[in-house]
Tab-separated table of C-alpha atoms and ligand atoms in Angstrom:
chain	number	residue	atom	x	y	z
A	1	MET	CA	102.401	72.897	140.592
A	2	GLY	CA	99.946	72.272	137.846
A	3	THR	CA	99.587	74.692	134.787
A	4	LYS	CA	95.772	74.701	134.862
A	5	TRP	CA	93.475	77.327	136.400
A	6	MET	CA	89.959	78.416	136.159
A	7	ILE	CA	87.630	81.345	136.191
A	8	ARG	CA	84.349	80.751	137.773
A	9	ASN	CA	81.001	82.885	137.986
A	10	GLY	CA	82.276	84.876	135.035
A	11	LYS	CA	80.531	86.499	132.032
A	12	PHE	CA	82.280	85.702	128.749
A	13	ALA	CA	81.646	87.410	125.420
A	14	VAL	CA	81.031	85.018	122.731
A	15	PRO	CA	79.644	87.618	119.918
A	16	GLY	CA	78.337	85.735	116.978
A	17	ALA	CA	76.875	82.706	119.139
A	18	ASP	CA	73.232	82.384	119.718
A	19	LYS	CA	73.634	83.572	123.210
A	20	PRO	CA	76.652	86.005	122.939
A	21	VAL	CA	77.219	86.387	126.764
A	22	LEU	CA	77.972	82.945	128.439
A	23	GLU	CA	77.772	82.895	132.170
A	24	GLY	CA	79.919	80.213	133.780
A	25	TYR	CA	83.533	78.835	133.697
A	26	MET	CA	86.612	78.911	131.631
A	27	VAL	CA	89.659	76.660	131.965
A	28	ILE	CA	93.249	77.520	131.142
A	29	ASP	CA	96.087	75.219	130.790
A	30	ASN	CA	99.287	76.801	130.053
A	31	ASP	CA	98.900	78.922	126.918
A	32	LEU	CA	95.378	77.511	125.736
A	33	ILE	CA	91.752	77.793	126.788
A	34	THR	CA	90.677	74.120	127.352
A	35	TYR	CA	87.210	74.578	128.525
A	36	ILE	CA	84.297	77.162	128.506
A	37	GLY	CA	80.849	76.606	129.488
A	38	GLU	CA	77.848	76.956	131.877
A	39	GLU	CA	78.452	73.915	133.724
A	40	PRO	CA	81.311	73.409	136.054
A	41	PRO	CA	84.216	71.528	134.251
A	42	VAL	CA	85.233	68.011	135.206
A	43	LEU	CA	88.631	68.240	136.585
A	44	GLU	CA	90.909	65.576	138.208
A	45	GLU	CA	92.516	67.774	140.655
A	46	ASP	CA	91.792	71.051	142.360
A	47	VAL	CA	92.972	74.205	140.480
A	48	PRO	CA	93.707	77.753	141.488
A	49	VAL	CA	90.380	79.649	140.990
A	50	ILE	CA	89.704	83.272	139.979
A	51	GLU	CA	86.245	84.827	140.972
A	52	GLY	CA	84.709	86.323	137.759
A	53	ASN	CA	82.033	88.346	139.554
A	54	ARG	CA	81.873	91.788	138.386
A	55	LEU	CA	83.927	91.172	135.415
A	56	LEU	CA	83.184	90.693	131.569
A	57	PHE	CA	85.777	88.547	129.980
A	58	LEU	CA	86.324	89.379	126.275
A	59	PRO	CA	88.880	88.044	123.701
A	60	GLY	CA	91.818	90.272	123.632
A	61	LEU	CA	91.526	93.142	121.080
A	62	VAL	CA	93.721	92.840	117.984
A	63	ASN	CA	95.142	95.989	116.362
A	64	THR	CA	95.848	95.273	112.938
A	65	HIS	CA	97.595	98.578	111.605
A	66	GLY	CA	100.068	100.695	113.350
A	67	HIS	CA	103.528	102.383	113.984
A	68	ALA	CA	104.101	102.016	117.680
A	69	ALA	CA	107.163	104.031	117.894
A	70	MET	CA	105.231	106.970	116.377
A	71	SER	CA	103.645	107.562	119.880
A	72	LEU	CA	106.752	109.869	120.399
A	73	LEU	CA	105.246	112.279	118.008
A	74	ARG	CA	101.724	112.188	119.455
A	75	GLY	CA	100.577	115.859	119.493
A	76	TYR	CA	103.409	116.814	117.201
A	77	GLY	CA	101.551	118.338	114.118
A	78	ASP	CA	97.840	117.918	114.092
A	79	ASP	CA	95.017	119.297	111.972
A	80	LEU	CA	97.028	118.950	108.819
A	81	ALA	CA	96.520	117.044	105.308
A	82	LEU	CA	98.126	113.701	105.091
A	83	GLN	CA	100.886	114.607	102.499
A	84	VAL	CA	101.667	118.142	104.542
A	85	TRP	CA	101.634	116.045	107.790
A	86	LEU	CA	103.996	113.395	106.541
A	87	GLN	CA	106.292	115.545	104.477
A	88	GLU	CA	106.635	118.539	106.786
A	89	LYS	CA	106.129	117.051	110.201
A	90	MET	CA	106.411	113.194	110.438
A	91	TRP	CA	109.042	112.278	108.034
A	92	PRO	CA	111.758	114.901	109.147
A	93	MET	CA	111.325	113.942	112.770
A	94	GLU	CA	111.124	110.135	111.901
A	95	GLY	CA	114.562	110.591	110.037
A	96	LYS	CA	116.205	111.377	113.265
A	97	PHE	CA	114.953	108.228	115.072
A	98	THR	CA	117.351	106.026	116.604
A	99	GLY	CA	116.952	102.613	117.692
A	100	ASP	CA	116.677	103.745	121.306
A	101	ASP	CA	113.897	106.200	120.203
A	102	VAL	CA	112.154	103.308	118.408
A	103	TYR	CA	112.490	101.193	121.573
A	104	TRP	CA	111.104	103.694	123.936
A	105	GLY	CA	108.238	104.861	121.643
A	106	THR	CA	107.302	101.213	121.155
A	107	ALA	CA	107.414	100.644	124.794
A	108	LEU	CA	105.121	103.391	125.480
A	109	SER	CA	102.695	102.239	122.840
A	110	VAL	CA	102.779	98.586	124.009
A	111	LEU	CA	102.143	99.764	127.725
A	112	GLU	CA	99.128	101.785	126.418
A	113	MET	CA	97.844	98.936	124.275
A	114	LEU	CA	98.206	96.224	126.975
A	115	LYS	CA	96.495	98.525	129.678
A	116	GLY	CA	93.685	99.166	127.233
A	117	GLY	CA	93.137	95.551	126.432
A	118	THR	CA	94.850	95.077	123.198
A	119	THR	CA	96.647	91.516	123.219
A	120	THR	CA	97.988	91.447	119.572
A	121	PHE	CA	99.192	94.322	117.560
A	122	LEU	CA	100.560	94.556	114.055
A	123	ASP	CA	103.648	96.984	113.599
A	124	MET	CA	105.209	98.226	110.516
A	125	TYR	CA	108.258	100.448	111.046
A	126	ASP	CA	111.995	100.475	111.007
A	127	HIS	CA	114.555	99.343	113.479
A	128	MET	CA	112.204	96.478	113.944
A	129	ASP	CA	114.561	94.394	116.221
A	130	ARG	CA	114.137	97.086	118.957
A	131	VAL	CA	110.459	96.551	118.434
A	132	ALA	CA	110.599	92.950	118.665
A	133	GLU	CA	112.651	93.196	121.727
A	134	VAL	CA	109.856	95.191	123.516
A	135	ALA	CA	107.195	92.615	122.125
A	136	GLU	CA	109.294	89.731	123.623
A	137	ALA	CA	109.771	91.262	126.938
A	138	SER	CA	106.211	92.623	127.454
A	139	GLY	CA	104.446	89.399	126.643
A	140	ILE	CA	102.133	91.010	124.005
A	141	ARG	CA	101.537	89.059	120.809
A	142	ALA	CA	102.976	90.940	117.845
A	143	VAL	CA	102.896	90.621	114.012
A	144	LEU	CA	106.058	92.695	112.930
A	145	MET	CA	107.439	93.763	109.679
A	146	ARG	CA	109.931	96.158	108.398
A	147	GLY	CA	107.978	98.527	106.488
A	148	VAL	CA	109.955	99.772	103.546
A	149	ILE	CA	109.738	103.074	101.702
A	150	GLY	CA	111.545	102.481	98.240
A	151	LEU	CA	112.243	106.198	97.008
A	152	CYS	CA	115.889	105.771	97.144
A	153	PRO	CA	118.844	104.465	94.877
A	154	ALA	CA	118.916	100.897	93.927
A	155	GLU	CA	121.712	100.108	96.374
A	156	VAL	CA	119.822	101.356	99.256
A	157	GLN	CA	116.669	99.712	98.203
A	158	ASN	CA	118.354	96.275	97.961
A	159	GLN	CA	119.883	96.866	101.622
A	160	LYS	CA	116.380	97.747	102.912
A	161	LEU	CA	114.766	94.629	101.521
A	162	ALA	CA	117.618	92.355	102.852
A	163	GLU	CA	116.773	93.904	106.277
A	164	ALA	CA	113.229	93.067	105.939
A	165	VAL	CA	114.082	89.551	104.979
A	166	ALA	CA	116.501	89.159	107.503
A	167	PHE	CA	114.241	90.481	110.378
A	168	ALA	CA	111.476	88.083	109.143
A	169	LYS	CA	113.859	85.177	109.294
A	170	LYS	CA	115.096	85.988	112.556
A	171	TRP	CA	111.791	86.785	114.405
A	172	HIS	CA	109.091	84.720	112.784
A	173	ASN	CA	107.559	82.311	115.167
A	174	ALA	CA	109.796	83.571	118.032
A	175	ALA	CA	108.764	83.757	121.849
A	176	ASN	CA	106.715	80.671	121.884
A	177	GLY	CA	105.082	81.711	118.550
A	178	ARG	CA	103.858	84.990	119.958
A	179	ILE	CA	105.899	87.046	117.450
A	180	THR	CA	105.146	86.336	113.690
A	181	ALA	CA	106.398	88.100	110.696
A	182	MET	CA	105.189	89.729	107.405
A	183	ILE	CA	106.546	91.283	104.419
A	184	SER	CA	105.771	94.953	103.867
A	185	PRO	CA	106.466	97.495	101.292
A	186	HIS	CA	105.308	100.647	102.762
A	187	SER	CA	102.685	101.594	99.811
A	188	PRO	CA	102.430	101.667	95.986
A	189	TYR	CA	103.020	105.424	96.358
A	190	THR	CA	106.403	105.097	98.035
A	191	CYS	CA	107.683	101.970	96.274
A	192	PRO	CA	108.163	101.581	92.464
A	193	PRO	CA	106.469	98.672	90.795
A	194	ASP	CA	109.637	96.475	90.264
A	195	TYR	CA	110.548	97.032	94.013
A	196	ILE	CA	107.059	95.707	95.095
A	197	GLU	CA	107.580	92.769	92.881
A	198	LYS	CA	110.872	91.941	94.775
A	199	PHE	CA	108.805	92.017	98.093
A	200	VAL	CA	106.212	89.595	96.641
A	201	GLN	CA	109.041	87.153	95.561
A	202	ALA	CA	110.530	87.548	99.019
A	203	ALA	CA	107.208	86.724	100.562
A	204	HIS	CA	106.835	83.689	98.362
A	205	ASP	CA	110.432	82.520	99.287
A	206	LEU	CA	109.722	82.877	103.018
A	207	ASP	CA	106.130	81.731	102.725
A	208	LEU	CA	104.895	84.817	104.679
A	209	PRO	CA	101.812	86.958	104.191
A	210	MET	CA	102.152	90.784	103.032
A	211	HIS	CA	100.872	93.980	104.287
A	212	THR	CA	100.751	97.451	102.705
A	213	HIS	CA	99.125	100.887	102.962
A	214	MET	CA	96.607	101.282	100.093
A	215	SER	CA	94.143	103.926	98.877
A	216	GLU	CA	94.345	106.016	101.991
A	217	THR	CA	93.604	109.232	100.100
A	218	ARG	CA	91.718	110.188	96.889
A	219	ARG	CA	94.847	112.021	95.684
A	220	GLU	CA	96.949	108.923	96.049
A	221	VAL	CA	94.519	106.888	93.867
A	222	GLU	CA	94.594	109.675	91.198
A	223	GLN	CA	98.498	109.599	91.292
A	224	ASN	CA	98.540	105.924	90.894
A	225	ILE	CA	96.486	106.229	87.828
A	226	THR	CA	98.600	108.828	86.164
A	227	ASP	CA	101.870	107.151	87.006
A	228	TYR	CA	100.759	103.495	86.212
A	229	GLY	CA	97.383	103.737	84.434
A	230	LEU	CA	95.717	101.691	87.093
A	231	ARG	CA	93.819	102.093	90.333
A	232	PRO	CA	95.825	100.726	93.339
A	233	VAL	CA	93.906	97.338	93.836
A	234	ALA	CA	94.534	96.498	90.162
A	235	HIS	CA	98.141	97.847	90.297
A	236	LEU	CA	98.961	95.524	93.358
A	237	GLU	CA	97.009	92.608	91.750
A	238	LYS	CA	99.085	92.937	88.727
A	239	LEU	CA	102.191	93.024	90.473
A	240	GLY	CA	101.374	89.754	92.208
A	241	MET	CA	100.826	90.913	95.791
A	242	PHE	CA	97.432	88.956	96.007
A	243	THR	CA	99.019	85.649	95.189
A	244	ARG	CA	100.134	86.022	98.612
A	245	PRO	CA	97.813	86.209	101.664
A	246	SER	CA	97.689	89.949	102.101
A	247	LEU	CA	96.297	92.538	104.490
A	248	VAL	CA	96.005	96.225	103.106
A	249	ALA	CA	95.644	99.187	105.494
A	250	HIS	CA	92.929	101.785	105.058
A	251	ALA	CA	91.431	101.022	101.720
A	252	VAL	CA	89.242	104.104	101.851
A	253	HIS	CA	88.766	104.773	98.233
A	254	LEU	CA	87.507	101.836	96.560
A	255	ASN	CA	85.147	101.248	93.744
A	256	ASP	CA	82.790	98.397	93.142
A	257	GLU	CA	85.325	96.536	91.226
A	258	GLU	CA	88.160	96.751	93.624
A	259	ILE	CA	85.939	95.232	96.486
A	260	GLU	CA	85.146	92.544	94.142
A	261	ILE	CA	88.918	91.977	93.520
A	262	LEU	CA	89.733	92.128	97.090
A	263	ALA	CA	86.839	89.747	97.986
A	264	ARG	CA	88.116	87.334	95.293
A	265	ASN	CA	91.503	87.372	96.435
A	266	GLN	CA	90.562	87.207	100.141
A	267	VAL	CA	92.615	90.172	100.899
A	268	GLY	CA	91.727	91.643	104.187
A	269	VAL	CA	91.331	95.269	105.059
A	270	ALA	CA	92.533	96.961	108.264
A	271	HIS	CA	90.218	99.768	108.773
A	272	ASN	CA	91.356	102.741	110.618
A	273	PRO	CA	88.491	104.913	111.321
A	274	GLY	CA	90.178	107.292	113.794
A	275	SER	CA	93.117	108.007	111.672
A	276	ASN	CA	91.038	108.296	108.415
A	277	LEU	CA	88.678	111.042	110.046
A	278	LYS	CA	91.634	112.739	111.675
A	279	LEU	CA	93.412	113.168	108.379
A	280	ALA	CA	90.218	113.838	106.487
A	281	SER	CA	91.148	110.838	104.286
A	282	GLY	CA	87.435	109.666	103.883
A	283	VAL	CA	85.337	106.848	105.402
A	284	ALA	CA	86.222	103.415	104.009
A	285	ARG	CA	83.127	101.439	102.522
A	286	VAL	CA	83.148	98.860	105.451
A	287	PRO	CA	79.363	97.607	105.111
A	288	GLU	CA	80.002	96.937	101.353
A	289	LEU	CA	83.320	95.109	102.093
A	290	LEU	CA	81.637	93.112	104.861
A	291	LYS	CA	78.858	92.354	102.581
A	292	ALA	CA	81.172	91.295	99.633
A	293	GLY	CA	82.856	88.702	102.209
A	294	VAL	CA	85.904	90.753	102.904
A	295	THR	CA	87.645	90.188	106.229
A	296	VAL	CA	87.771	93.537	107.847
A	297	SER	CA	89.569	94.296	111.073
A	298	LEU	CA	90.464	97.394	112.873
A	299	GLY	CA	93.641	99.392	113.321
A	300	THR	CA	94.633	102.603	115.154
A	301	ASP	CA	97.504	103.601	112.915
A	302	GLY	CA	100.270	105.469	114.704
A	303	ALA	CA	99.317	107.643	117.846
A	304	ALA	CA	100.349	110.632	115.862
A	305	SER	CA	97.246	110.332	113.812
A	306	ASN	CA	94.761	109.056	116.203
A	307	ASN	CA	95.881	110.327	118.815
A	308	ASN	CA	95.480	107.263	121.174
A	309	LEU	CA	95.644	103.500	120.824
A	310	ASP	CA	92.434	102.884	122.375
A	311	MET	CA	90.843	99.821	120.347
A	312	PHE	CA	87.400	100.344	122.262
A	313	GLU	CA	87.248	103.847	120.909
A	314	GLU	CA	88.033	102.426	117.303
A	315	MET	CA	85.361	99.847	117.721
A	316	ARG	CA	82.806	102.490	118.804
A	317	LEU	CA	83.961	104.651	115.718
A	318	ALA	CA	83.431	101.654	113.593
A	319	ALA	CA	80.038	101.073	114.717
A	320	LEU	CA	79.047	104.740	114.566
A	321	ILE	CA	80.310	106.307	111.400
A	322	HIS	CA	78.984	103.713	109.109
A	323	LYS	CA	75.638	104.381	110.396
A	324	GLY	CA	75.936	108.056	110.043
A	325	VAL	CA	77.360	107.875	106.593
A	326	SER	CA	74.936	105.203	105.106
A	327	GLY	CA	71.859	106.459	107.012
A	328	ASP	CA	71.411	102.976	107.958
A	329	PRO	CA	71.231	102.484	111.969
A	330	THR	CA	71.694	98.758	111.370
A	331	ALA	CA	75.081	99.196	109.601
A	332	VAL	CA	77.887	97.481	111.815
A	333	PRO	CA	76.001	96.372	114.889
A	334	ALA	CA	77.727	96.007	118.170
A	335	GLY	CA	78.357	92.323	117.983
A	336	GLU	CA	79.896	92.705	114.465
A	337	ALA	CA	82.126	95.606	115.758
A	338	LEU	CA	83.402	93.492	118.435
A	339	ARG	CA	84.108	90.562	116.002
A	340	ILE	CA	85.789	92.859	113.698
A	341	ALA	CA	88.083	93.977	116.666
A	342	THR	CA	88.795	90.425	117.794
A	343	GLU	CA	88.006	87.357	115.698
A	344	TYR	CA	88.419	89.072	112.331
A	345	GLY	CA	91.380	91.045	113.416
A	346	ALA	CA	93.076	87.732	114.293
A	347	LYS	CA	92.052	86.180	110.951
A	348	SER	CA	93.363	89.213	109.050
A	349	VAL	CA	96.787	88.755	110.569
A	350	PHE	CA	96.696	85.277	109.946
A	351	LEU	CA	96.491	83.909	113.598
A	352	ASN	CA	94.103	81.087	113.528
A	353	GLN	CA	94.250	80.317	117.319
A	354	VAL	CA	93.458	83.924	118.418
A	355	GLY	CA	90.441	86.129	118.656
A	356	ARG	CA	87.763	84.044	120.196
A	357	LEU	CA	87.031	82.442	123.614
A	358	ALA	CA	86.826	78.675	122.746
A	359	PRO	CA	88.588	75.487	123.793
A	360	GLY	CA	91.859	75.098	121.792
A	361	MET	CA	92.169	78.988	121.258
A	362	LYS	CA	95.229	80.722	122.804
A	363	ALA	CA	94.439	82.170	126.329
A	364	ASP	CA	94.517	85.623	125.215
A	365	PHE	CA	91.656	87.696	126.885
A	366	ILE	CA	90.836	90.534	129.065
A	367	ALA	CA	88.582	91.411	131.798
A	368	ILE	CA	86.573	94.556	132.202
A	369	ASP	CA	85.029	95.765	135.202
A	370	ILE	CA	81.370	96.104	134.565
A	371	ASP	CA	80.253	97.300	138.049
A	372	GLN	CA	80.652	100.967	136.971
A	373	PRO	CA	78.058	103.666	136.403
A	374	HIS	CA	78.600	103.782	132.699
A	375	LEU	CA	78.197	100.031	132.374
A	376	LEU	CA	75.019	99.361	134.398
A	377	PRO	CA	72.438	98.032	134.274
A	378	HIS	CA	73.541	94.775	132.708
A	379	THR	CA	71.033	94.861	129.762
A	380	ASP	CA	73.455	93.944	126.815
A	381	LEU	CA	76.958	93.440	127.877
A	382	ILE	CA	78.051	93.301	124.058
A	383	SER	CA	76.410	96.695	123.382
A	384	HIS	CA	78.114	98.071	126.518
A	385	SER	CA	81.618	96.810	125.478
A	386	VAL	CA	81.196	98.692	122.042
A	387	TYR	CA	79.038	101.647	122.956
A	388	SER	CA	79.826	102.304	126.608
A	389	ALA	CA	83.168	101.006	127.605
A	390	SER	CA	86.617	102.447	127.056
A	391	ALA	CA	90.310	101.189	127.294
A	392	LYS	CA	90.136	102.551	131.017
A	393	ASP	CA	87.718	99.964	132.051
A	394	VAL	CA	90.291	97.024	131.457
A	395	GLU	CA	91.014	95.541	134.690
A	396	HIS	CA	92.993	92.417	133.634
A	397	VAL	CA	94.846	91.140	130.520
A	398	TRP	CA	96.313	87.730	129.754
A	399	VAL	CA	98.221	86.790	126.908
A	400	ASP	CA	99.551	83.334	125.979
A	401	GLY	CA	97.961	82.196	129.052
A	402	LYS	CA	100.194	84.645	131.264
A	403	GLN	CA	98.846	87.529	133.103
A	404	ILE	CA	100.288	90.717	131.971
A	405	ILE	CA	97.758	93.301	133.513
A	406	LYS	CA	96.565	92.939	137.051
A	407	HIS	CA	93.957	95.581	138.425
A	408	GLY	CA	95.371	97.977	135.793
A	409	GLU	CA	98.933	97.513	136.633
A	410	CYS	CA	101.359	96.187	134.052
A	411	LEU	CA	103.506	93.063	135.664
A	412	THR	CA	106.027	92.907	132.869
A	413	LEU	CA	107.206	96.491	131.922
A	414	ASP	CA	108.656	99.175	134.170
A	415	GLU	CA	106.077	101.825	133.506
A	416	GLU	CA	107.914	104.674	135.457
A	417	ALA	CA	110.982	104.227	133.397
A	418	ILE	CA	109.062	104.085	129.937
A	419	ARG	CA	107.032	107.169	130.899
A	420	ARG	CA	110.401	109.057	131.652
A	421	LYS	CA	112.472	107.766	128.834
A	422	ALA	CA	109.640	108.391	126.157
A	423	GLN	CA	109.465	112.076	127.271
A	424	GLU	CA	113.316	112.349	127.207
A	425	ALA	CA	113.359	110.683	123.636
A	426	PHE	CA	110.982	113.321	122.288
A	427	GLU	CA	112.949	116.232	123.967
A	428	GLY	CA	116.097	114.715	122.156
A	429	LEU	CA	114.397	114.433	118.879
A	430	LEU	CA	113.237	118.068	119.093
A	431	ASN	CA	116.955	119.049	119.934
A	432	ARG	CA	118.887	116.981	117.443
B	501	LIG	ZN1	99.934	103.506	108.631
């Protein structure tokens, strides 16, 4: 049996192109898209065909910041300030997480993400081998890293760094390249400067990019100035982080000079509008970042601060809040929001074959059912996918050329077991 198949009579989202919705054909061979166009492809043999009527095909959504296992704490401690939420609610419970808790929490999140059209996710957490196991088995694409908090004795610090390095060595480029690794100190406020420098050195040694939380709250920026005499961007630049390809999460509180430093060093920003709104951290200066040439992508952050992993909602928020805050209805238009969630997302996690529907790209794409009341009439399908659609509209999902979600059902994971085990894991945490 051949490895090629084709979609015909489909509508394909190619935001950024002159004609952002292409009607016609797409050919997939193994893990790659080999053809997309209005004309029928020239093929030597007959290939299996999927009818694309009533479907809009989009590049898979790329979630560039999160902590999947935190789905176990969804709804556990809402409507609190970030530091209170972290110190009184999240960290005490997370301190009790076992490898199995991380496994089932991650499985719950991966199931939610896949069913909602996310084909790549970044994850920064602990017990990362268990996260990688879920990624491998589920078929999703994953960018994984041990996120290290360095507020501990030197011995423990060294052990955590060694774990982060061992994880990256073991899993980078695993699962046919579906899993890649990054190096990740948790944040400048949880890692002392000399410790961050060790991560920079490790990233150089392994030739891997870096990721961290940065400037999420105003208080954290002020504390950085008090402790180190610098705002976080200059602080991280001084520690050498931006000598590596880097992605920072949040970057809510930036001045003009910091935007300039990020742009000059080609540092990407994972924008987390839902989480930033919920924790009242503020609104990132996304229009200014985009204007300066910074690659902006979208993250949900953990489900405990969102409280779902619906990247359609995140796109819609990104397209709406910057209009509201700037008073400019042309800020972050729909096509740009879609590119932020797909093409720029892939770029910001250093995956150059992901994020667009084009020949030579990985076959990571989704199909939404556009024959529904809230998606009719078919005036502008790019607009519909940002302003009108949600995760619930996702009908099919393919990653690396393999179908993972078919008519809304996951083909790779045991949904029933995940639902039950996740509930049991939460109850176990409460009672330990
Ligand atoms: Zn985070």
